[in-house]
């Protein structure tokens, strides 16, 4: 054996040890992050099924106090949980559908047509999306009062949809820019109207971004608190956020009941995010790539 | 040949232009014989003219904001805020009317042009097919423009205007009292005129900027770190870790913030009780996670990192997969280490592609109401908190919320909103100028 090959043998061994140490360090690091990520979530789950009421009485060991369904029993029998759920579901579906209807068609027009004031409109949408909607909440309140939209679910849908428009129109427009123009131009040459080109050519091709828009605008209203609090007053129009937050006010500390209700909302979300994470990865980066 | 017939040689251009300017739809009716369109436009102008006295009165109200009538019962007194909102809405309506007017003139001109080319009057199709084809851009934009105009722009203009009034408790709250224009008084008070308010504004503004910077940088760096580790390491259970790490993104952030708030509670929170149980701290010296001004700020950034890194992790992963393998292979052949490959290939490309999203995330964090409000509610209390309602971890938007809801100092809240606009608008415009479509001039 030459000196050289002994040397490289040693090097290889050293490399293997180093890579093992590296893997170990990475694993330890990932485990620590995992614990940090799961820490509050474990308590969320254990509180939802633990017998006590307040955080102060919560056992330090998750599930240390035993297992009970009494909070769910309370939610379904003594509170209007199902009604809150129904109201929130209506608002979320309404917002999702109307956001898609309004944004997608506007995005198509922005992507395919030239018209006066186009640049100004696009820029103002971009500037408008930096404001959280509640900056104008006093005015929104009065406008809803004038059109009879206070304390109604459609009033909420109207506000959420309007708030969604500026950002999402841009998002969908960027996506539609990447669909070749030749496709809808060919349809137009064949005599299809603009509306037909939109519904039969562009909309099916833009499905990924439409799905993404449907999901994000559907999930938004589930835990929105500020506008719900301001606009929905009567008991029959309460939403999940309002109902659940009423358990953790300063006066009342029913932390475990809150956790029970919140868990029921979070589970479908989590389930959904985990199965769709690959779509999320591509959609999120698509926004960046297409800019 | 009567005066009302038109020639297909372009000679009737002026007739149509002048008649369209004289009255909306007149050109369509008299010359182009497009009765449906003409009547549609004409009716709009007639309605506008009928209501013009009311429109004028509303505009006068916007200028005066009503006169005080202490002798009248409260219900009959002038309500300044209704007047102001009505005034802004009316201005929006006038704006729409002017747009329609311009549009009707352009439409008459383009229809005439078509007539000159085809040699016959354009057959007016049914209204529905017209809306689906030639007028499609209009049909598509109208719902968006109306919603944005009345539910986004009008409220924002209103709150910008309030910054120039004295709309605040206790003296100027309608309907008991009227509100008046006060010019720049509020700006003067907040920028040096009133020591308490000025120092509160300075404190909150500085923390807002620090917060937004730290929140963006930590989440971005944290997300990228996790993405690189997951992507580069040879661990077999990668999907398992990725599924765990996206949990904070999946759980509604309001829920997770409220959970953290309870876990970090100084006296009965789980974190402190765990530390006591391990004997690390004493019952009397619990750690004031959210009640010490400095520690609460650190915690706000850390908890936000917990909630925000998955978004950037997913984003970076998506961007990294778009970098071609060949570049890494070339680097490997040249003997570059993994670190070097990351430093010179991955990092620059990911950074370049995600810059707009970093900017967006920064503006989002300036306005990140939920991350502060549901975690600390702005606490702890500071020396000036009773007067200004601004507490230790309040950022601009949570302060706006408190000024509106608890103190009812709408005027000061509006000044803050204007400040946010002045700070953030340049970022938005910069992002806009950077977009592909702007650069290629296809707008």
XYZ file of C-alpha atoms in Angstrom:
734
model
C 0.000 0.000 0.000
C 1.320 3.355 -0.896
C 1.324 6.169 1.508
C -1.194 7.952 -0.606
C -3.851 5.259 -0.457
C -3.436 4.899 3.315
C -3.980 8.557 3.553
C -7.181 8.476 1.511
C -8.408 5.486 3.510
C -8.005 7.495 6.676
C -9.699 10.411 5.053
C -12.660 8.264 4.091
C -13.036 6.916 7.580
C -12.784 10.400 8.975
C -15.379 11.581 6.455
C -17.794 8.876 7.495
C -17.424 9.742 11.152
C -17.877 13.410 10.420
C -20.974 12.768 8.362
C -22.357 10.593 11.169
C -21.705 13.327 13.674
C -23.354 15.764 11.302
C -26.441 13.595 10.995
C -26.586 13.261 14.773
C -26.345 17.020 15.255
C -29.027 17.590 12.631
C -31.277 15.022 14.270
C -30.817 16.561 17.701
C -31.529 19.994 16.306
C -34.642 18.816 14.488
C -35.859 17.102 17.635
C -35.440 20.292 19.667
C -37.377 22.279 17.065
C -40.043 19.599 17.006
C -40.470 19.851 20.761
C -40.722 23.649 20.549
C -43.265 23.425 17.750
C -45.379 20.809 19.501
C -45.152 22.297 23.007
C -48.241 24.561 22.914
C -50.142 22.211 20.624
C -49.802 19.308 23.035
C -51.267 21.473 25.770
C -54.065 22.534 23.413
C -55.034 18.919 22.902
C -54.608 17.856 26.511
C -56.533 20.878 27.839
C -59.427 20.073 25.533
C -59.852 16.719 27.279
C -58.829 17.590 30.811
C -61.376 17.894 33.632
C -60.348 21.293 35.042
C -61.443 24.696 33.800
C -58.622 27.236 34.150
C -55.005 27.167 32.996
C -53.878 27.328 36.611
C -55.404 23.937 37.359
C -53.992 22.288 34.258
C -51.677 19.382 35.044
C -48.097 20.009 33.971
C -47.910 16.568 32.438
C -50.157 16.521 29.378
C -53.202 14.311 29.969
C -52.086 14.011 33.601
C -55.565 14.717 34.951
C -57.293 12.013 33.045
C -59.515 12.192 30.045
C -62.987 13.675 29.781
C -65.409 14.732 27.068
C -67.350 17.038 29.348
C -66.197 20.199 27.536
C -67.579 18.869 24.303
C -70.739 17.921 26.071
C -70.958 21.472 27.362
C -70.199 22.971 23.932
C -72.886 20.989 22.186
C -75.604 21.101 24.820
C -75.189 24.329 26.790
C -73.783 26.668 24.152
C -74.721 27.473 20.583
C -71.590 25.886 19.172
C -73.404 24.315 16.236
C -75.066 27.619 15.376
C -71.698 29.440 15.551
C -70.246 26.783 13.336
C -73.067 27.098 10.821
C -72.807 30.906 10.693
C -69.040 30.782 10.242
C -69.389 28.146 7.552
C -71.889 30.325 5.655
C -69.612 33.356 5.894
C -66.545 31.358 4.849
C -68.269 29.746 1.859
C -69.835 33.038 0.783
C -66.530 34.860 1.055
C -64.683 32.161 -0.834
C -67.176 32.011 -3.705
C -67.583 35.749 -4.120
C -63.835 36.382 -3.846
C -63.200 33.953 -6.685
C -66.050 35.335 -8.778
C -64.921 38.950 -8.453
C -61.132 38.520 -8.427
C -60.711 35.962 -11.189
C -62.710 37.907 -13.755
C -60.993 41.196 -12.868
C -57.614 39.464 -13.032
C -58.458 38.147 -16.487
C -59.333 41.647 -17.700
C -56.103 43.030 -16.219
C -54.086 40.258 -17.786
C -55.556 40.359 -21.310
C -56.971 43.790 -22.129
C -55.534 47.247 -22.535
C -57.745 50.086 -21.373
C -57.416 53.607 -19.983
C -56.449 53.990 -16.304
C -55.137 50.407 -16.208
C -51.778 51.255 -14.685
C -53.386 53.535 -12.111
C -55.896 50.861 -11.130
C -53.217 48.207 -10.712
C -51.025 50.476 -8.639
C -53.890 51.579 -6.415
C -54.820 47.950 -5.761
C -51.240 47.308 -4.702
C -51.133 50.318 -2.400
C -54.550 49.472 -0.947
C -53.556 45.935 -0.010
C -51.052 47.210 2.548
C -53.841 48.462 4.802
C -55.564 46.193 7.254
C -59.283 46.687 6.609
C -60.052 47.712 10.153
C -58.272 51.053 9.712
C -61.515 52.181 8.078
C -63.810 50.349 10.458
C -65.803 53.389 11.590
C -66.723 54.196 8.000
C -67.462 50.564 7.164
C -69.787 50.440 10.157
C -71.729 53.496 8.988
C -71.897 52.307 5.367
C -73.276 48.942 6.496
C -75.728 50.775 8.737
C -76.952 52.733 5.715
C -77.467 49.682 3.497
C -78.967 47.548 6.255
C -75.971 45.244 6.481
C -75.330 45.526 10.220
C -75.739 42.335 12.197
C -76.126 40.252 9.029
C -74.012 37.482 7.591
C -74.036 38.979 4.082
C -72.612 42.191 5.517
C -69.654 40.181 6.800
C -69.239 38.436 3.427
C -69.248 41.828 1.705
C -66.504 43.205 3.966
C -64.297 40.128 3.815
C -64.653 39.907 0.034
C -63.798 43.577 -0.479
C -60.800 43.212 1.790
C -59.608 40.177 -0.188
C -59.826 41.822 -3.604
C -56.700 44.017 -3.833
C -54.102 41.371 -3.010
C -55.786 38.413 -4.662
C -56.524 40.167 -7.937
C -52.780 40.723 -8.274
C -52.039 37.145 -7.369
C -54.427 35.678 -9.947
C -53.375 38.228 -12.569
C -49.712 37.198 -12.243
C -50.720 33.598 -12.695
C -52.874 34.321 -15.746
C -49.999 36.264 -17.320
C -48.151 32.956 -17.498
C -50.922 31.270 -19.511
C -49.985 31.691 -23.193
C -52.048 34.372 -24.891
C -52.167 32.323 -28.082
C -54.684 29.976 -26.449
C -57.469 32.480 -25.913
C -56.563 34.435 -29.030
C -57.090 31.287 -31.074
C -60.489 30.849 -29.465
C -61.386 34.430 -30.320
C -60.356 33.955 -33.943
C -62.659 30.935 -34.011
C -65.463 33.285 -33.053
C -65.704 32.737 -29.327
C -66.812 35.768 -27.343
C -64.562 37.196 -24.638
C -66.797 35.684 -21.977
C -66.518 32.267 -23.599
C -62.761 32.511 -23.913
C -62.663 33.312 -20.216
C -64.973 30.589 -18.943
C -63.906 27.794 -21.286
C -60.202 28.445 -21.855
C -58.673 30.590 -19.130
C -60.626 29.543 -16.071
C -59.896 25.802 -16.437
C -56.197 26.561 -17.026
C -56.038 28.806 -13.977
C -57.435 26.070 -11.755
C -54.383 25.763 -9.447
C -54.423 29.405 -8.467
C -58.224 29.384 -8.179
C -57.994 26.447 -5.788
C -55.334 28.269 -3.800
C -57.558 31.369 -3.683
C -60.559 29.281 -2.644
C -58.596 27.779 0.233
C -57.052 30.990 1.543
C -60.275 32.985 1.356
C -62.181 30.119 2.974
C -59.814 29.763 5.915
C -59.531 33.515 6.568
C -62.925 34.155 8.206
C -62.764 31.207 10.626
C -60.986 33.024 13.389
C -61.542 36.653 12.430
C -62.524 38.599 15.506
C -62.444 42.388 15.000
C -65.151 42.804 12.373
C -67.318 40.010 13.745
C -67.263 41.724 17.119
C -68.185 45.085 15.620
C -70.886 44.011 13.193
C -72.550 40.872 14.543
C -74.517 41.675 17.673
C -77.486 39.349 18.030
C -77.134 35.901 19.569
C -78.365 34.154 16.451
C -75.563 35.665 14.357
C -72.533 34.822 16.502
C -69.522 33.214 14.871
C -66.999 30.714 16.188
C -64.397 33.366 16.970
C -66.872 35.391 19.026
C -68.264 32.354 20.785
C -64.927 30.776 21.624
C -63.319 34.024 22.754
C -66.153 34.545 25.194
C -64.647 31.643 27.170
C -61.329 33.381 27.725
C -62.289 36.952 28.597
C -60.984 38.696 31.680
C -64.104 37.819 33.605
C -64.322 34.213 32.591
C -61.477 31.768 32.336
C -62.757 28.569 30.804
C -59.507 27.877 29.036
C -60.214 24.188 28.610
C -63.602 24.772 26.952
C -61.926 27.239 24.604
C -59.316 24.624 23.746
C -62.002 22.021 23.130
C -63.809 24.285 20.671
C -60.624 25.548 19.020
C -59.321 22.017 18.577
C -62.431 21.093 16.649
C -61.690 23.930 14.213
C -57.961 23.284 14.065
C -58.114 19.554 13.303
C -59.622 19.842 9.807
C -57.219 22.706 9.054
C -54.176 20.703 10.130
C -55.336 17.599 8.328
C -55.906 19.587 5.198
C -52.546 21.405 5.344
C -50.629 18.198 5.818
C -52.192 16.408 2.864
C -51.901 19.459 0.617
C -48.374 20.545 1.600
C -46.968 19.761 -1.824
C -49.525 22.010 -3.518
C -48.739 24.687 -0.951
C -45.025 24.528 -1.685
C -45.584 25.081 -5.399
C -48.356 27.704 -5.053
C -46.440 29.785 -2.530
C -43.286 29.867 -4.589
C -45.299 30.410 -7.768
C -46.251 33.788 -6.365
C -42.577 34.649 -6.032
C -41.442 33.233 -9.344
C -44.083 34.870 -11.473
C -43.630 38.385 -10.129
C -79.664 63.871 -46.647
C -80.735 64.803 -43.178
C -78.361 66.245 -40.640
C -78.721 63.122 -38.487
C -77.299 60.670 -40.974
C -73.616 59.874 -40.719
C -71.042 59.322 -43.422
C -68.655 56.381 -43.308
C -65.739 58.581 -44.408
C -64.803 59.965 -41.003
C -66.372 63.372 -41.696
C -68.961 62.978 -38.942
C -66.333 62.570 -36.268
C -66.890 65.972 -34.731
C -70.687 65.721 -34.795
C -70.501 62.568 -32.717
C -67.854 63.885 -30.367
C -69.730 67.117 -29.661
C -73.123 65.487 -29.221
C -71.637 62.873 -26.872
C -70.022 65.577 -24.809
C -73.224 67.634 -24.706
C -75.281 64.866 -23.175
C -74.395 61.309 -22.290
C -75.592 58.884 -24.957
C -76.761 61.624 -27.353
C -74.281 60.566 -30.015
C -75.471 56.977 -29.794
C -79.120 58.020 -30.068
C -78.964 60.653 -32.817
C -76.285 59.403 -35.138
C -75.326 55.831 -34.450
C -78.930 54.652 -33.881
C -77.821 52.537 -30.939
C -80.933 53.091 -28.906
C -80.325 50.660 -26.056
C -76.880 52.041 -25.324
C -77.996 55.624 -25.846
C -80.975 55.335 -23.530
C -78.855 53.560 -20.924
C -76.320 56.378 -20.859
C -79.005 59.070 -21.122
C -80.943 57.714 -18.156
C -77.769 57.758 -16.054
C -77.212 61.427 -16.780
C -80.878 62.307 -16.177
C -80.829 60.534 -12.806
C -77.623 62.331 -11.927
C -79.106 65.700 -12.889
C -82.310 65.049 -10.923
C -80.297 64.321 -7.813
C -77.781 67.095 -8.329
C -79.372 69.453 -5.753
C -79.105 66.736 -3.098
C -75.582 65.971 -4.227
C -74.724 69.632 -3.857
C -76.205 69.731 -0.344
C -74.227 66.659 0.661
C -71.052 68.324 -0.534
C -71.900 71.446 1.471
C -72.419 69.198 4.517
C -69.010 67.660 3.939
C -67.450 71.107 4.081
C -69.365 72.389 7.133
C -69.792 69.039 8.942
C -73.059 70.412 10.363
C -73.791 73.203 12.783
C -74.294 72.661 16.495
C -77.940 72.773 17.617
C -77.826 72.182 21.378
C -81.480 73.250 21.624
C -82.746 70.354 19.473
C -83.353 66.811 20.758
C -80.337 64.618 20.070
C -82.026 62.742 17.239
C -82.533 65.882 15.172
C -79.075 67.333 15.606
C -76.585 67.303 12.748
C -74.552 64.109 12.733
C -71.121 65.193 11.520
C -69.799 61.715 10.858
C -72.759 60.665 8.734
C -72.314 63.890 6.808
C -68.667 63.173 6.272
C -69.179 59.589 5.097
C -72.081 60.626 2.859
C -69.868 63.347 1.422
C -67.061 60.895 0.666
C -69.544 58.420 -0.838
C -70.986 61.221 -2.999
C -67.520 62.122 -4.223
C -67.034 58.457 -5.128
C -70.366 58.515 -6.999
C -69.354 61.661 -8.888
C -66.073 59.956 -9.732
C -67.942 56.945 -11.136
C -70.220 59.284 -13.092
C -67.267 61.070 -14.672
C -65.694 57.734 -15.584
C -68.973 56.641 -17.196
C -69.175 59.908 -19.086
C -65.664 59.503 -20.475
C -66.476 55.918 -21.251
C -69.671 56.838 -23.144
C -67.777 59.349 -25.287
C -65.033 56.830 -26.047
C -67.602 54.176 -26.851
C -69.401 56.481 -29.330
C -66.089 57.298 -30.997
C -64.989 53.701 -31.287
C -68.411 52.658 -32.623
C -68.139 55.363 -35.275
C -64.656 54.190 -36.197
C -66.018 50.692 -36.643
C -68.775 52.120 -38.820
C -66.206 53.839 -41.040
C -64.323 50.594 -41.511
C -67.309 48.301 -42.037
C -69.342 50.839 -43.998
C -72.539 50.053 -42.114
C -73.855 50.945 -38.712
C -72.756 48.373 -36.160
C -75.654 46.075 -35.522
C -76.520 46.576 -31.928
C -76.473 43.066 -30.512
C -78.583 42.126 -27.565
C -77.438 43.730 -24.351
C -76.411 40.362 -22.924
C -74.164 39.342 -25.806
C -72.689 42.827 -25.792
C -71.810 42.461 -22.088
C -70.261 39.061 -22.735
C -68.103 40.160 -25.621
C -67.150 43.714 -26.479
C -68.024 45.161 -23.117
C -66.474 42.205 -21.303
C -63.628 44.186 -19.737
C -66.219 46.522 -18.258
C -68.454 43.695 -17.044
C -65.447 42.048 -15.461
C -64.146 45.108 -13.689
C -67.380 46.707 -12.475
C -68.022 44.431 -9.459
C -64.397 44.716 -8.377
C -64.275 48.482 -8.773
C -67.576 49.044 -6.961
C -66.638 46.834 -4.010
C -63.163 48.306 -3.701
C -64.458 51.849 -4.110
C -67.185 51.679 -1.474
C -65.733 49.216 1.011
C -62.008 49.890 0.791
C -61.323 53.329 -0.675
C -64.211 55.267 0.864
C -63.443 53.966 4.392
C -59.745 54.722 3.960
C -60.376 58.222 2.594
C -62.788 58.777 5.450
C -60.241 57.774 8.054
C -57.604 59.925 6.377
C -59.978 62.898 6.531
C -60.752 62.290 10.203
C -57.086 63.080 10.881
C -57.930 66.699 10.086
C -60.927 66.946 12.432
C -61.433 67.005 16.184
C -63.516 63.799 16.166
C -62.690 62.514 19.652
C -64.109 61.797 23.077
C -65.254 63.421 25.251
C -66.178 66.700 23.595
C -66.738 65.965 19.943
C -68.704 62.760 19.595
C -71.793 62.961 17.376
C -74.732 63.029 17.598
C -74.518 65.026 20.856
C -71.956 67.421 19.436
C -70.697 68.245 16.025
C -67.192 67.725 14.722
C -65.139 70.438 13.035
C -62.223 70.616 10.686
C -59.113 71.574 12.625
C -56.447 71.501 9.936
C -53.129 70.105 11.098
C -53.778 70.433 14.847
C -53.705 66.668 15.470
C -50.434 66.274 13.599
C -48.967 69.147 15.615
C -50.115 67.606 18.895
C -48.667 64.185 18.070
C -45.442 65.493 16.543
C -44.122 67.642 19.341
C -47.087 69.685 20.525
C -48.106 67.415 23.377
C -45.174 65.859 25.248
C -47.040 62.776 26.524
C -48.505 61.887 23.145
C -45.324 62.664 21.265
C -43.228 60.399 23.459
C -45.846 57.654 23.215
C -45.866 57.949 19.430
C -42.070 57.866 19.298
C -41.988 54.780 21.478
C -44.683 52.928 19.530
C -43.319 53.896 16.111
C -39.789 52.799 17.031
C -41.021 49.477 18.414
C -43.226 48.936 15.340
C -40.206 49.283 13.032
C -37.976 47.124 15.249
C -40.743 44.565 15.551
C -41.426 44.402 11.824
C -37.723 44.092 11.001
C -37.005 41.443 13.624
C -40.187 39.513 12.891
C -39.423 39.397 9.173
C -35.720 38.607 9.540
C -36.186 35.893 12.179
C -38.996 34.157 10.295
C -37.139 34.350 7.012
C -33.834 33.129 8.428
C -35.546 30.464 10.534
C -37.630 29.258 7.621
C -34.649 29.113 5.302
C -32.546 27.280 7.880
C -35.197 24.620 8.337
C -35.710 24.297 4.580
C -31.982 23.886 3.919
C -31.534 21.388 6.720
C -34.514 19.332 5.580
C -33.469 19.504 1.944
C -29.761 18.774 2.386
C -29.692 16.296 5.220
C -29.872 12.612 4.405
C -32.443 11.814 7.046
C -35.054 9.346 5.897
C -37.953 10.716 7.942
C -37.840 14.114 6.233
C -41.582 14.191 5.351
C -42.381 13.457 8.974
C -40.456 16.511 10.182
C -41.891 18.688 7.446
C -45.419 17.705 8.428
C -44.686 18.637 12.029
C -43.092 21.940 11.108
C -46.058 23.183 9.119
C -48.383 22.717 12.092
C -47.979 26.321 13.364
C -48.952 27.531 9.878
C -52.009 25.288 9.854
C -53.405 26.119 13.277
C -55.290 29.456 13.139
C -52.806 31.953 14.561
C -55.366 33.502 16.878
C -55.781 30.151 18.582
C -52.058 29.551 18.959
C -51.469 33.106 20.230
C -54.149 32.684 22.891
C -52.671 29.357 23.933
C -49.186 30.865 24.239
C -50.622 33.778 26.195
C -52.057 31.407 28.743
C -49.014 29.139 28.869
C -46.719 32.133 29.423
C -48.878 33.733 32.089
C -46.634 34.890 34.937
C -48.445 33.458 37.949
C -50.417 30.464 36.734
C -48.974 29.740 33.289
C -47.677 26.280 32.519
C -44.191 27.451 31.594
C -43.455 29.031 34.956
C -45.095 26.212 36.887
C -42.924 23.727 34.993
C -39.802 25.716 35.846
C -40.862 25.776 39.497
C -41.497 22.047 39.464
C -37.967 21.476 38.157
C -36.653 23.754 40.867
C -35.141 26.151 38.342
C -36.944 29.201 39.684
C -38.585 30.087 42.929
C -42.308 30.670 43.485
C -41.595 34.263 44.482
C -39.346 35.037 41.526
C -41.451 33.812 38.616
C -40.307 35.018 35.209
C -42.522 37.870 33.969
C -42.649 36.530 30.388
C -45.326 38.914 29.182
C -45.384 41.542 31.899
C -41.849 42.920 31.698
C -41.635 45.473 28.858
C -38.371 44.151 27.412
C -38.991 40.453 27.951
C -42.514 40.776 26.528
C -41.050 42.249 23.350
C -38.538 39.415 23.057
C -41.307 36.896 23.591
C -43.489 38.566 20.953
C -40.703 38.161 18.393
C -39.977 34.561 19.462
C -43.607 33.463 19.421
C -44.011 35.134 16.063
C -41.026 33.108 14.871
C -42.810 30.004 16.093
C -45.891 30.932 14.099
C -44.183 32.400 11.040
C -41.210 30.229 10.099
C -43.278 27.478 8.370
C -44.500 29.899 5.726
C -40.961 30.828 4.721
C -39.838 27.228 5.047
C -42.415 26.138 2.465
C -41.568 29.137 0.323
C -37.836 28.476 0.337
C -38.370 24.784 -0.360
C -40.466 25.657 -3.388
C -37.872 28.108 -4.657
C -34.968 25.743 -4.024
C -36.481 22.998 -6.153
C -36.497 25.401 -9.099
C -32.698 25.808 -8.970
C -31.201 23.459 -11.528
C -29.235 20.445 -10.265
C -26.505 21.116 -12.825
C -25.267 24.134 -10.948
C -24.674 22.023 -7.856
C -23.021 19.282 -9.865
C -20.692 21.816 -11.464
C -19.865 23.236 -8.061
C -19.225 19.756 -6.720
C -16.837 18.966 -9.578
C -14.925 22.149 -8.925
C -14.489 20.930 -5.370
C -16.734 23.450 -3.691
C -17.908 22.491 -0.222
C -21.600 22.208 0.592
C -21.435 25.405 2.540
C -19.889 27.191 -0.422
C -22.514 25.805 -2.773
C -25.199 27.100 -0.440
C -23.515 30.479 -0.035
C -22.934 31.069 -3.751
C -25.765 29.181 -5.481
C -28.742 28.627 -3.221
C -28.715 31.794 -1.149
C -28.450 34.399 -3.938
C -31.140 32.774 -6.054
C -33.566 32.200 -3.211
C -32.990 35.746 -1.984
C -33.521 37.214 -5.427
C -36.713 35.315 -6.078
C -38.239 35.939 -2.690
C -37.369 39.635 -2.324
C -40.891 40.835 -3.185
C -42.249 38.443 -0.573
C -39.781 39.682 2.052
C -41.003 43.220 1.395
C -44.582 42.032 1.566
C -43.889 40.199 4.775
C -42.357 43.368 6.235
C -45.473 45.398 5.416
C -47.574 42.537 6.761
C -45.648 42.607 10.031
C -46.002 46.375 10.406
C -49.728 45.607 10.358
C -49.563 42.297 12.207
C -52.428 42.974 14.569
C -53.086 39.397 15.651
C -49.516 38.532 16.669
C -49.490 41.330 19.240
C -53.102 41.767 20.219
C -53.866 38.143 21.010
C -50.502 37.375 22.590
C -49.868 40.343 24.883
C -52.873 42.594 24.180
C -50.184 45.295 24.138
C -49.321 44.794 27.804
C -47.509 45.623 30.036
C -48.822 48.991 31.175
C -46.445 51.926 30.767
C -46.313 55.274 32.579
C -48.421 57.080 29.987
C -50.837 54.239 29.286
C -53.820 55.729 31.090
C -53.684 58.837 28.922
C -52.548 57.415 25.610
C -53.742 53.781 25.925
C -50.421 52.774 24.327
C -48.798 49.960 26.289
C -45.392 48.317 26.263
C -45.745 46.009 23.261
C -48.364 47.933 21.310
C -47.533 48.454 17.648
C -49.172 51.117 15.500
C -52.182 49.052 14.426
C -53.021 47.748 17.878
C -52.738 51.297 19.172
C -55.100 52.477 16.422
C -57.531 49.810 17.533
C -57.354 50.908 21.174
C -57.645 54.599 20.310
C -60.763 53.771 18.329
C -62.454 51.298 20.644
C -61.493 52.329 24.175
C -60.462 55.983 24.043
C -62.623 56.990 21.049
C -59.881 59.360 19.910
C -60.659 58.796 16.257
C -58.659 61.821 15.169
C -55.388 60.549 16.636
C -56.085 57.036 15.350
C -56.413 58.510 11.881
C -53.137 60.395 12.170
C -51.469 57.047 12.920
C -53.148 55.471 9.896
C -51.822 58.285 7.723
C -48.336 57.673 9.184
C -48.536 53.975 8.281
C -49.520 54.941 4.776
C -46.593 57.329 4.402
C -44.176 54.656 5.646
C -45.557 51.757 3.627
C -46.656 53.248 0.323
C -43.062 53.535 -1.018
C -42.510 49.828 -0.346
C -45.651 48.925 -2.259
C -44.697 51.141 -5.181
C -41.149 49.758 -5.221
C -42.556 46.235 -5.356
C -44.826 47.295 -8.194
C -42.004 48.712 -10.281
C -40.077 45.505 -9.795
C -42.784 43.235 -11.268
C -42.206 41.579 -14.605
C -45.271 43.100 -16.230
C -44.227 46.600 -15.243
C -40.698 46.129 -16.569
C -41.899 44.700 -19.857
C -44.282 47.588 -20.241
C -47.273 45.364 -20.877
C -49.429 47.310 -18.479
